[in-house]
mmCIF file of C-alpha atoms in Angstrom:
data_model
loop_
_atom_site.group_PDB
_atom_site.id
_atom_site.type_symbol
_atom_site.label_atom_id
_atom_site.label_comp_id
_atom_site.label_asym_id
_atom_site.label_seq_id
_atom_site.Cartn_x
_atom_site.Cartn_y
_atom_site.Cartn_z
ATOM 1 C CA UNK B 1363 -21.750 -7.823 5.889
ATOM 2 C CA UNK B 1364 -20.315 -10.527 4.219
ATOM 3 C CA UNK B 1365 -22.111 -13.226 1.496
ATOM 4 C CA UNK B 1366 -21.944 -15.786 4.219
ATOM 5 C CA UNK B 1367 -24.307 -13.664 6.443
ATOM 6 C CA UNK B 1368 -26.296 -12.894 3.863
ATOM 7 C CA UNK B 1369 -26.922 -16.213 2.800
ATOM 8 C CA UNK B 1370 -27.524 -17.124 6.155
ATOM 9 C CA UNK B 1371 -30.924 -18.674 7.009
ATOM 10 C CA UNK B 1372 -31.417 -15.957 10.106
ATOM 11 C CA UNK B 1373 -30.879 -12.958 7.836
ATOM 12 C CA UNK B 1374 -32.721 -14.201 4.889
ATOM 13 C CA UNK B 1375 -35.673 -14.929 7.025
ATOM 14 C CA UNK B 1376 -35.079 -11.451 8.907
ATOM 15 C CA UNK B 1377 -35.138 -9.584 5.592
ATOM 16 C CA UNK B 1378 -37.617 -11.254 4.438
ATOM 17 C CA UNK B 1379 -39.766 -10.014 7.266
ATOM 18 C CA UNK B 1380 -38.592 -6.736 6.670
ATOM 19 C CA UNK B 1381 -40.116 -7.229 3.075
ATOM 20 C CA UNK B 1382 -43.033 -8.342 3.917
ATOM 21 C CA UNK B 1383 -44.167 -5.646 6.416
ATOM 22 C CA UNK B 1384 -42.818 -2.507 3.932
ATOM 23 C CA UNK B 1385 -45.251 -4.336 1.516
ATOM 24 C CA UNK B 1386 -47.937 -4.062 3.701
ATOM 25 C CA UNK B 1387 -47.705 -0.888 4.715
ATOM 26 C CA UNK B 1388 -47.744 0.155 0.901
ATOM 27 C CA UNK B 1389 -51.197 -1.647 1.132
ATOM 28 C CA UNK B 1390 -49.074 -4.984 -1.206
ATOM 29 C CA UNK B 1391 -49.128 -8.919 -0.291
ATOM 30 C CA UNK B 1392 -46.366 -10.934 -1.858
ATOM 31 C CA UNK B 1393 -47.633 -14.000 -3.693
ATOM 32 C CA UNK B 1394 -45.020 -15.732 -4.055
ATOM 33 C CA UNK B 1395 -41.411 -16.975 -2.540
ATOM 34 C CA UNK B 1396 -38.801 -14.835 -2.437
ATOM 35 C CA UNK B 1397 -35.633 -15.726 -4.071
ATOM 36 C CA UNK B 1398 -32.111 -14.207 -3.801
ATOM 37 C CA UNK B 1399 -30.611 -13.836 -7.796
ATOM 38 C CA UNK B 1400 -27.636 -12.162 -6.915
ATOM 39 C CA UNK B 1401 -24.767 -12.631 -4.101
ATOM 40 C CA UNK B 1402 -21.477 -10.818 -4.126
ATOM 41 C CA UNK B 1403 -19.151 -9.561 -1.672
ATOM 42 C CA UNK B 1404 -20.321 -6.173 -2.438
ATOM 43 C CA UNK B 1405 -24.014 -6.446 -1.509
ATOM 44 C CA UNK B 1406 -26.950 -8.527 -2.525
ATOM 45 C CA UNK B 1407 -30.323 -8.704 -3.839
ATOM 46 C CA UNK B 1408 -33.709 -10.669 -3.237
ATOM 47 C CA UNK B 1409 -36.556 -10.579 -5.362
ATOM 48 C CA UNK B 1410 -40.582 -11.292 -4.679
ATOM 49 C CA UNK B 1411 -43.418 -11.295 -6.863
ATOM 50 C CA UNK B 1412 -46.386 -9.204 -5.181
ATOM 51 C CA UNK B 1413 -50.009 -8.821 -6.435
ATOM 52 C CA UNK B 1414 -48.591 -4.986 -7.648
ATOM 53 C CA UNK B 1415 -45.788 -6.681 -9.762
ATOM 54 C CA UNK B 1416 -42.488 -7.769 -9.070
ATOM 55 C CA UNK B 1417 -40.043 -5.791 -6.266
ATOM 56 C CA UNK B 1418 -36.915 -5.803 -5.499
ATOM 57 C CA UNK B 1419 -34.780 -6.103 -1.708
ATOM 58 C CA UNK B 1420 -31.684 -4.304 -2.224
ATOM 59 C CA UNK B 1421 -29.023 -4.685 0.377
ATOM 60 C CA UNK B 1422 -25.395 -2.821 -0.209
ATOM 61 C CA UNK B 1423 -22.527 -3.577 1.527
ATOM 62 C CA UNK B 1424 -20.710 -1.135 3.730
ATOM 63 C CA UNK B 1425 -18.644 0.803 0.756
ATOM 64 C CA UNK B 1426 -21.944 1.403 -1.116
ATOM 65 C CA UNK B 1427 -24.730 1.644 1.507
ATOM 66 C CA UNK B 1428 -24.393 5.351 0.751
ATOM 67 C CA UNK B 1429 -27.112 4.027 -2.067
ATOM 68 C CA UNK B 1430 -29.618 4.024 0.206
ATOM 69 C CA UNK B 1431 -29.564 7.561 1.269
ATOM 70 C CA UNK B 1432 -29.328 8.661 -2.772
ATOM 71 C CA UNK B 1433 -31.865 6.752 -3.588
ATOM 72 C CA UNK B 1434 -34.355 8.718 -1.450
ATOM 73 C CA UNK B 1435 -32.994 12.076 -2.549
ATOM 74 C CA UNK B 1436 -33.197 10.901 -6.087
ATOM 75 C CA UNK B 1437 -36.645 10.283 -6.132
ATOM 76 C CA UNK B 1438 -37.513 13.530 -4.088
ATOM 77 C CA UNK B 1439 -35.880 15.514 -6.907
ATOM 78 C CA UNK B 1440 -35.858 14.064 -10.296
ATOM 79 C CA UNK B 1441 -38.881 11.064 -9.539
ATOM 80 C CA UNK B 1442 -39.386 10.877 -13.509
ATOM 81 C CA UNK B 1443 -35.891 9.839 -13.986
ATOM 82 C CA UNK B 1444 -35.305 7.399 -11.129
ATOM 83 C CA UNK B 1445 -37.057 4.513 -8.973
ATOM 84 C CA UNK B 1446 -38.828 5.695 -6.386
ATOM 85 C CA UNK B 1447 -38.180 3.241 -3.157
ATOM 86 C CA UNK B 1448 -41.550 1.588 -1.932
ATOM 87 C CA UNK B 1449 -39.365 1.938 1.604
ATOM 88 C CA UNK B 1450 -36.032 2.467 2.643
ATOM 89 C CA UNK B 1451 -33.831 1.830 6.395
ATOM 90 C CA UNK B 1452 -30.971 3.888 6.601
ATOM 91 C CA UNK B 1453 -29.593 1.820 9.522
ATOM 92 C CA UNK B 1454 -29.856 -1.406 8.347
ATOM 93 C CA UNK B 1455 -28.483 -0.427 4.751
ATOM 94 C CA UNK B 1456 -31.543 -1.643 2.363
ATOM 95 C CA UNK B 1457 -33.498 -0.818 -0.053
ATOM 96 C CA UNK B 1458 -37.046 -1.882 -1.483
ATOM 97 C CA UNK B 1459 -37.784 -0.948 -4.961
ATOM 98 C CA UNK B 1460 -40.553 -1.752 -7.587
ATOM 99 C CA UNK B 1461 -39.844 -3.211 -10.872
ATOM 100 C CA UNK B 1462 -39.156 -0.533 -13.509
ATOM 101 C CA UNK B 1463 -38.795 -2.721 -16.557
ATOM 102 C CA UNK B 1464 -36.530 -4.117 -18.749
ATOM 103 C CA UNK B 1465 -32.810 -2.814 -19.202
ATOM 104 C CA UNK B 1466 -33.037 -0.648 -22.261
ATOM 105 C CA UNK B 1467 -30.209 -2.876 -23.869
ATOM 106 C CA UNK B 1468 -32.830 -6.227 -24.156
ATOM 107 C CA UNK B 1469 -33.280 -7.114 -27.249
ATOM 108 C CA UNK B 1470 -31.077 -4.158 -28.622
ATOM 109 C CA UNK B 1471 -28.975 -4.923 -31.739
ATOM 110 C CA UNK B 1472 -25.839 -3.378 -32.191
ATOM 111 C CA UNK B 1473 -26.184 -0.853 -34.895
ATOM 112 C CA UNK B 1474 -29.201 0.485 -32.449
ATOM 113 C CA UNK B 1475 -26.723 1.418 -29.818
ATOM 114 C CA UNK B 1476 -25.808 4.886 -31.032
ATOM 115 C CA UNK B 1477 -29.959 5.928 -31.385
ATOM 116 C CA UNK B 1478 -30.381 4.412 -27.756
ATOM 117 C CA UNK B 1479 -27.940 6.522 -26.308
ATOM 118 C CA UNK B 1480 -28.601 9.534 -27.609
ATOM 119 C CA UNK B 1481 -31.856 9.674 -26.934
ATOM 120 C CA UNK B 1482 -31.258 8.726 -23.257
ATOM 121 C CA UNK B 1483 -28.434 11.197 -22.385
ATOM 122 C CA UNK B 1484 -29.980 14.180 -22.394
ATOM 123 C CA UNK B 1485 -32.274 13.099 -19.469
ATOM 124 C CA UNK B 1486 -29.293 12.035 -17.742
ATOM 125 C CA UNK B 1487 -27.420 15.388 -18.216
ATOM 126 C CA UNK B 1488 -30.626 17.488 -16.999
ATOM 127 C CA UNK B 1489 -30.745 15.347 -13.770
ATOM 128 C CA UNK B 1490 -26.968 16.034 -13.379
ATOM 129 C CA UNK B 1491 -27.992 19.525 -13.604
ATOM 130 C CA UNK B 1492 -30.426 19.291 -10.466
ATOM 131 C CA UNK B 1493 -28.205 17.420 -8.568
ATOM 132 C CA UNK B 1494 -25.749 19.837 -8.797
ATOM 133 C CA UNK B 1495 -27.549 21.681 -6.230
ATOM 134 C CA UNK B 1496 -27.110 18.945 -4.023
ATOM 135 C CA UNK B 1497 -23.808 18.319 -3.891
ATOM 136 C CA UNK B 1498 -23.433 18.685 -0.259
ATOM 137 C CA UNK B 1499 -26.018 15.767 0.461
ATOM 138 C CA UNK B 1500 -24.337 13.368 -1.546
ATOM 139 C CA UNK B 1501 -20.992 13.660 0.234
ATOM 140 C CA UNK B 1502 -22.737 13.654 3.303
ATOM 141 C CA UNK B 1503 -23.838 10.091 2.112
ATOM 142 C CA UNK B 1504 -20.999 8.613 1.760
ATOM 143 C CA UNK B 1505 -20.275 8.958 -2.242
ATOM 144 C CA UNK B 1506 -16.151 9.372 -2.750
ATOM 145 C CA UNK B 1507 -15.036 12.558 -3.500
ATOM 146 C CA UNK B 1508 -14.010 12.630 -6.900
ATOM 147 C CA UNK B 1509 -14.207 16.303 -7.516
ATOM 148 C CA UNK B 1510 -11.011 17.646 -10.064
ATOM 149 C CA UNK B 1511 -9.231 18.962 -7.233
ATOM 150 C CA UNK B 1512 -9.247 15.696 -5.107
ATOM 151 C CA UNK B 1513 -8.328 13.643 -8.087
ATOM 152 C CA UNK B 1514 -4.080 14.205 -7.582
ATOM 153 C CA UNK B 1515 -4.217 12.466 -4.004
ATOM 154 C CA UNK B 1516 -7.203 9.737 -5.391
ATOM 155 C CA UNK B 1517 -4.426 9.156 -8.163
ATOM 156 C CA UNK B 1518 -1.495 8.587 -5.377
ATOM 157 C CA UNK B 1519 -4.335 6.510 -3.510
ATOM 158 C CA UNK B 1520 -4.842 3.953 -6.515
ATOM 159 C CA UNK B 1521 -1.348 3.800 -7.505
ATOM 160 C CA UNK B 1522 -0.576 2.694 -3.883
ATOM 161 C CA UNK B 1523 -3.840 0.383 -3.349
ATOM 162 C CA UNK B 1524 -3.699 -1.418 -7.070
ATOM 163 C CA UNK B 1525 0.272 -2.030 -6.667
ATOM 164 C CA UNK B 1526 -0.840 -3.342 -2.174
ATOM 165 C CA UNK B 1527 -3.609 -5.517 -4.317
ATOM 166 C CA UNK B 1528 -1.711 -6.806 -7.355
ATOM 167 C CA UNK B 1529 1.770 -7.685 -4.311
ATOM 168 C CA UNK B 1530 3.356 -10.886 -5.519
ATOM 169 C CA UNK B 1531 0.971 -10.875 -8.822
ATOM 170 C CA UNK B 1532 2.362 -7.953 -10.175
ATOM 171 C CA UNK B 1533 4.624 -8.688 -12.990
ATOM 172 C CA UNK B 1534 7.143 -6.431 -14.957
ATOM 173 C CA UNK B 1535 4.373 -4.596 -16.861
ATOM 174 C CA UNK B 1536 2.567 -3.965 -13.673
ATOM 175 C CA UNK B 1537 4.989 -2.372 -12.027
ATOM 176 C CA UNK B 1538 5.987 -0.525 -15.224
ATOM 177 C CA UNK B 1539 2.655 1.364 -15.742
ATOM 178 C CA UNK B 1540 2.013 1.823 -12.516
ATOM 179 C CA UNK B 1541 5.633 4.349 -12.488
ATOM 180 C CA UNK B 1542 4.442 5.452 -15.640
ATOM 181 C CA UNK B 1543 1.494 6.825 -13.974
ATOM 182 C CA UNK B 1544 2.651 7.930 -10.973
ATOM 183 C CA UNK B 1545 5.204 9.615 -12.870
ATOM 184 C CA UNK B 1546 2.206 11.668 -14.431
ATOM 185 C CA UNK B 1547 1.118 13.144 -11.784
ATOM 186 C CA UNK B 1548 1.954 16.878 -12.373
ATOM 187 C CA UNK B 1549 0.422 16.538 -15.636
ATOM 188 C CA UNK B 1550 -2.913 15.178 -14.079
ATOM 189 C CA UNK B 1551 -2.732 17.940 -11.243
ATOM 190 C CA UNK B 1552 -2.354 20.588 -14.547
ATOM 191 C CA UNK B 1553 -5.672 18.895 -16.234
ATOM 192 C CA UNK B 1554 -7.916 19.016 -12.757
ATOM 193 C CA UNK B 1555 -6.791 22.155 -12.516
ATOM 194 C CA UNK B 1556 -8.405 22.938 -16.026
ATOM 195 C CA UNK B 1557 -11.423 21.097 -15.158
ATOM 196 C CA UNK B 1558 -11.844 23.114 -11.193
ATOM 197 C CA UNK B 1559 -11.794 26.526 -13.722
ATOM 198 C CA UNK B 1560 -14.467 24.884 -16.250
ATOM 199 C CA UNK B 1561 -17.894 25.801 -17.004
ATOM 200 C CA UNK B 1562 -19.792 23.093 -15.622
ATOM 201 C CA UNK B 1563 -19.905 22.581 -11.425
ATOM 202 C CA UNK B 1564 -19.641 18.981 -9.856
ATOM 203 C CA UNK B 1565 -22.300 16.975 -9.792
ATOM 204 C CA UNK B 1566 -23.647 12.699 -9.171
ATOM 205 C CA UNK B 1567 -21.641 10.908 -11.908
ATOM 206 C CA UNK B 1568 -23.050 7.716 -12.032
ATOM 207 C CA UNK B 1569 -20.040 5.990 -13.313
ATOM 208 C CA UNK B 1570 -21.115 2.897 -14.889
ATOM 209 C CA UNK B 1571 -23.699 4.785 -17.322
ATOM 210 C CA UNK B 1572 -24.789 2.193 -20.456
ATOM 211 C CA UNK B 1573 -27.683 0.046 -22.070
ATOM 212 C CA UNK B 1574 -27.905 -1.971 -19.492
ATOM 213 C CA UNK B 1575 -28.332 0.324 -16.402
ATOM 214 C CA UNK B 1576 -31.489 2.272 -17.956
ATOM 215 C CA UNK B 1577 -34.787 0.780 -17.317
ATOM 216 C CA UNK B 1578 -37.387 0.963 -19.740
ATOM 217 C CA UNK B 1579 -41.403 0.470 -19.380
ATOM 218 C CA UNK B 1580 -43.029 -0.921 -22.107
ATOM 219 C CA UNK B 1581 -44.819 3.105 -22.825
ATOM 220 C CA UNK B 1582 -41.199 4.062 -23.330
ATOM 221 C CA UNK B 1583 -40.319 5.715 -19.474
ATOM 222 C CA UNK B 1584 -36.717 5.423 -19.055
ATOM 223 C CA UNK B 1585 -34.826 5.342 -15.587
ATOM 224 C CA UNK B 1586 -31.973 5.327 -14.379
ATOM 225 C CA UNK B 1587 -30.843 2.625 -11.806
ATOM 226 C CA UNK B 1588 -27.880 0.840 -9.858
ATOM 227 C CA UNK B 1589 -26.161 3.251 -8.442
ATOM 228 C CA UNK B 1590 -23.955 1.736 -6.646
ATOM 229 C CA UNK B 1591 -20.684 2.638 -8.756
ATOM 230 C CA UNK B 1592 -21.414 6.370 -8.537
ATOM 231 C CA UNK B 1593 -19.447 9.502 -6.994
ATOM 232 C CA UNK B 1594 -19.394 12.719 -7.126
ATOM 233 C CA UNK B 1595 -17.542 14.242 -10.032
ATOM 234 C CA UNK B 1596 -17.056 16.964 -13.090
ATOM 235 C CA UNK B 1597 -20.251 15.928 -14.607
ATOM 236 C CA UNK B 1598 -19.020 15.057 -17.909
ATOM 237 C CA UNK B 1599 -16.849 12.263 -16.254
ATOM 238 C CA UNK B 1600 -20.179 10.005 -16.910
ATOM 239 C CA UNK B 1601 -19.515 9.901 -20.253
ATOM 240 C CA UNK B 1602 -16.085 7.411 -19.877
ATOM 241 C CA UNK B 1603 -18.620 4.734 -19.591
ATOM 242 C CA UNK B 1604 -21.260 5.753 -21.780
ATOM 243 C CA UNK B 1605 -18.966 6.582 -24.892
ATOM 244 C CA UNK B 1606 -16.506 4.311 -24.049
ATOM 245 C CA UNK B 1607 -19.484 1.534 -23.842
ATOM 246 C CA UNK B 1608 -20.088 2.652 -27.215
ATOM 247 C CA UNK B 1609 -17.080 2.755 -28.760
ATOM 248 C CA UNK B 1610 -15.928 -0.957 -27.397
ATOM 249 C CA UNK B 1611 -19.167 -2.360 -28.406
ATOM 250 C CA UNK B 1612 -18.994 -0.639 -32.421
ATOM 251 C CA UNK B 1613 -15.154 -0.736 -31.967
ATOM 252 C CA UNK B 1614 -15.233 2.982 -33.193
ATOM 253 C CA UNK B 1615 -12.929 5.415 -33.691
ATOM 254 C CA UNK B 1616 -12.770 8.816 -31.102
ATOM 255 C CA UNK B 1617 -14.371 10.117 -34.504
ATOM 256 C CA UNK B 1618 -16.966 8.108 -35.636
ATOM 257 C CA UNK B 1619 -20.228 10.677 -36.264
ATOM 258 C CA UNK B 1620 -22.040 7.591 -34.384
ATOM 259 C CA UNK B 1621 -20.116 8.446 -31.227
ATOM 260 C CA UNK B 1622 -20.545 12.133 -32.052
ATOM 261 C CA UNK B 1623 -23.846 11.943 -31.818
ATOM 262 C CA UNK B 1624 -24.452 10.698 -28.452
ATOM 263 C CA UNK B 1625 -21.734 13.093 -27.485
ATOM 264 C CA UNK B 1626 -23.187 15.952 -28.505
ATOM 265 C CA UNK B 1627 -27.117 14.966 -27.881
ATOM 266 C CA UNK B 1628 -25.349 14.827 -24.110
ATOM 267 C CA UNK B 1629 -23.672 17.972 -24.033
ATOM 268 C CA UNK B 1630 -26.796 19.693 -25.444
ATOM 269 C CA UNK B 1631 -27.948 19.975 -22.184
ATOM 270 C CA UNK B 1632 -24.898 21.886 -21.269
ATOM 271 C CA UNK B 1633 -24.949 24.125 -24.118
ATOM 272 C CA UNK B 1634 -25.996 27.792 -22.266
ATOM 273 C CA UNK B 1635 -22.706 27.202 -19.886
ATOM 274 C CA UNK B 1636 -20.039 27.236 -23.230
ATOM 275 C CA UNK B 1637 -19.381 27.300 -26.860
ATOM 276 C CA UNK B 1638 -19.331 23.680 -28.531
ATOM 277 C CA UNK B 1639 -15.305 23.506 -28.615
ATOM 278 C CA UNK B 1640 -14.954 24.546 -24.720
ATOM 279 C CA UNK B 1641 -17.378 21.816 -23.876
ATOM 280 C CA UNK B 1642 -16.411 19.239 -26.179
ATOM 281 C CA UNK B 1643 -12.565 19.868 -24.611
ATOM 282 C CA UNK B 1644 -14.036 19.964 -21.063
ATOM 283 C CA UNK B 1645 -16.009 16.471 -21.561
ATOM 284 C CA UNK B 1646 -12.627 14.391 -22.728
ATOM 285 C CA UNK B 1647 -10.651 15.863 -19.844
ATOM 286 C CA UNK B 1648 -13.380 15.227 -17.624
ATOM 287 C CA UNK B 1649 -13.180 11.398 -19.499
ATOM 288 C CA UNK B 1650 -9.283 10.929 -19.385
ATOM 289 C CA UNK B 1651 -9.457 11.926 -15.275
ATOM 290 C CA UNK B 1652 -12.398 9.874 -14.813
ATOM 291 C CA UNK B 1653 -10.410 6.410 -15.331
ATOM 292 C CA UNK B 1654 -9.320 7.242 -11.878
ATOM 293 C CA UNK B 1655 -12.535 7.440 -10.436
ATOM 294 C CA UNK B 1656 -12.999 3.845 -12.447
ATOM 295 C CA UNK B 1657 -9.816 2.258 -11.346
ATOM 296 C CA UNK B 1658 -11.498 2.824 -7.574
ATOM 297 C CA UNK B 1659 -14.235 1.619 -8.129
ATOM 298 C CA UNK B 1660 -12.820 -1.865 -9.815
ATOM 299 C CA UNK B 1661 -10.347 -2.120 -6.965
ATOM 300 C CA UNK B 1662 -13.347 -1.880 -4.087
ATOM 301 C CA UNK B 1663 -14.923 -4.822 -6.224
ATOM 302 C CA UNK B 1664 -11.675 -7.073 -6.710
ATOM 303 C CA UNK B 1665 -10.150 -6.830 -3.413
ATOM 304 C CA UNK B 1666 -13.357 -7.911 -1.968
ATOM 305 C CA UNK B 1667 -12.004 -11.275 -2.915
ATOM 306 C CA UNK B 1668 -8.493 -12.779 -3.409
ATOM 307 C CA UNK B 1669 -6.763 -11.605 -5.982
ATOM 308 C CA UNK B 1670 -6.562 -15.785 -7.273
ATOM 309 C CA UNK B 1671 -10.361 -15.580 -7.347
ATOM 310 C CA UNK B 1672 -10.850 -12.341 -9.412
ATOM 311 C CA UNK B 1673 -10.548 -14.424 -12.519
ATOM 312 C CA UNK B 1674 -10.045 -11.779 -15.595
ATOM 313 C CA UNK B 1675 -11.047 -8.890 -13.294
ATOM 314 C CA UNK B 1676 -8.147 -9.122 -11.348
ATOM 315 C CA UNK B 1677 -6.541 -6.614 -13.381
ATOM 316 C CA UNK B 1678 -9.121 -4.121 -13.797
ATOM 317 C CA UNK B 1679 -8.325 -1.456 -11.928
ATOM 318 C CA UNK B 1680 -4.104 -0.885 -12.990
ATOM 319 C CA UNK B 1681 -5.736 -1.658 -17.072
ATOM 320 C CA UNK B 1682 -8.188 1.032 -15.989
ATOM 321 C CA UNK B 1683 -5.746 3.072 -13.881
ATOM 322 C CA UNK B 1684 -3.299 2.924 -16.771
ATOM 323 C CA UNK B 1685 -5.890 4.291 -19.706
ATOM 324 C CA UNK B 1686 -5.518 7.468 -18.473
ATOM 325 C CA UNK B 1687 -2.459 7.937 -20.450
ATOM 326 C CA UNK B 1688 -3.291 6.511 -23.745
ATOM 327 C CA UNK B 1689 -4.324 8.474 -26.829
ATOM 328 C CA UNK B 1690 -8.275 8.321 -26.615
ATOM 329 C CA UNK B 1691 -10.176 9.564 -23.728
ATOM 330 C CA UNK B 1692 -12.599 6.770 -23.900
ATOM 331 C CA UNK B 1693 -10.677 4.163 -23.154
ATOM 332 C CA UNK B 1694 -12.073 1.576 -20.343
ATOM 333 C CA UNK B 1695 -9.070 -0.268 -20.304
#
């Protein structure tokens, strides 16, 4: 698919069929028009209001339609943490979901940040656990393989894609980290192979895991949503984003007891598998290897357009690419 098909008038009116009959036979009627808020190369969304509340027409592109699939096994296995779909077509690559509230960062001040998180993580960490057990599925749906022992050839991947992408862009500095980290590959191979002999097993990472990607009801539900970013990974690779969320957004330091905090409230939920010094070394090696994972995920997104028309993502993936070798573990980049 492309945004030009999807803003056609023949699929709009198409999916909008599709709409309305998954609405009716969840016994809903729509009430109002539908509208499309967002349109990117990567997939796009419509939006209705129906006499049940508001719902949502998800439709990924062809890198994430692997989504669609998760979605279902999500809500068959951990419903109180996820949306469950009102209907979903594998073939077509869509989804239709209900409206689960408002992002959990709304109306969230700063210094709240550290309380949010922590109280959300350790839901997230026991539905890592039960998706451990389905680790199989997910590949089989299409989510990258980010396991520790895949990550040495996903490094030579995005050192080869970013420097393809960046071409006649690059500049001095480009080319410079990207030798720098190409150039640390044995050392990367040495910490996967830390991670593969670990105490925690490879789970759904969701990879993009903050404030704003946690849906909250007004009785206080949370659940967790747009999955789109996610692979499968150590499981303490979702923290990258959630700490390192946290630690842009304070601008704190790798010790600040308010990033401890959420930290540890997430590891909590790990605690039977390790002593509190094995874990906490397993989650920020799990971190540092994730910005590959990252740099992946910002390169599908970028090169979905010309590099002239990424404006100040352009660079994303080598700045995200290139953390991996700075001091703190939580660097995005």
């Amino acid at each position: 698919m492309t945004t030009a098909v999807w803003s056609s008038a023949a699929w709009l009116a198409e999916a909008t069929g599709w709409l309305d009959n998954q609405l009716a036979d969840a016994g809903r009627v729509r009430t109002g028009p539908v509208s499309q808020p967002h349109l990117r190369p990567w997939g796009t969304v419509l939006t209705a209001p129906t006499d049940r509340g508001q719902v949502w027409l998800k439709a990924p592109g062809p890198e994430t339609a692997f989504e669609v699939p998760l979605y279902g096994l999500l809500a068959r296995v951990a419903p109180d943490s996820v949306l469950a779909p009102i209907a979903a077509d594998v073939d077509h690559g869509r989804l239709l979901l209900p409206d689960g509230g408002a992002p959990l960062g709304d109306g969230l001040a700063a210094e709240d940040l550290p309380d949010a998180l922590a109280a959300v993580v350790p839901q997230y960490a026991e539905l890592q656990r039960t998706l451990a057990a389905h680790v199989g599925d997910l590949l089989t749906f299409g989510l990258a393989d980010m396991r520790p022992a895949a990550l040495p050839e996903r490094l030579d991947e995005a050192v080869e894609a970013i420097g393809r992408y960046l071409g006649r862009h690059a500049s001095d500095d480009d080319h410079t980290a990207l030798r720098r980290v190409a150039a640390a590959r044995p050392t990367v191979a040495e910490w996967c192979d830390r991670l593969t002999g670990g105490v925690a097993t490879a789970s759904l990472d969701h990879n993009d895991l903050h404030v704003w990607n946690v849906l909250t009801t007004p009785s206080g539900r949370r659940r967790f949503y747009d999955w789109g970013d996610a692979v499968v990974a150590h499981p303490f690779a979702s923290m990258l984003v959630t700490l390192g969320f946290l630690r842009s957004e304070l601008h704190l330091t790798d010790d600040d007891p308010r990033l401890l905090r959420v930290r540890d409230a997430y590891l909590a939920g790990f605690a039977e598998l390790g002593s509190r010094a094995e874990l906490v070394t397993e989650l920020e090696l799990a971190c540092r290897v994730g910005s590959i994972a990252r740099s992946l995920v910002w390169l599908r997104a970028v090169r979905a357009e010309r590099f002239e028309h990424a404006g100040t993502f352009a660079r994303a993936p080598l700045e995200t690419l290139a953390a991996l070798l700075t001091e703190s573990p939580f660097d995005l980049g």
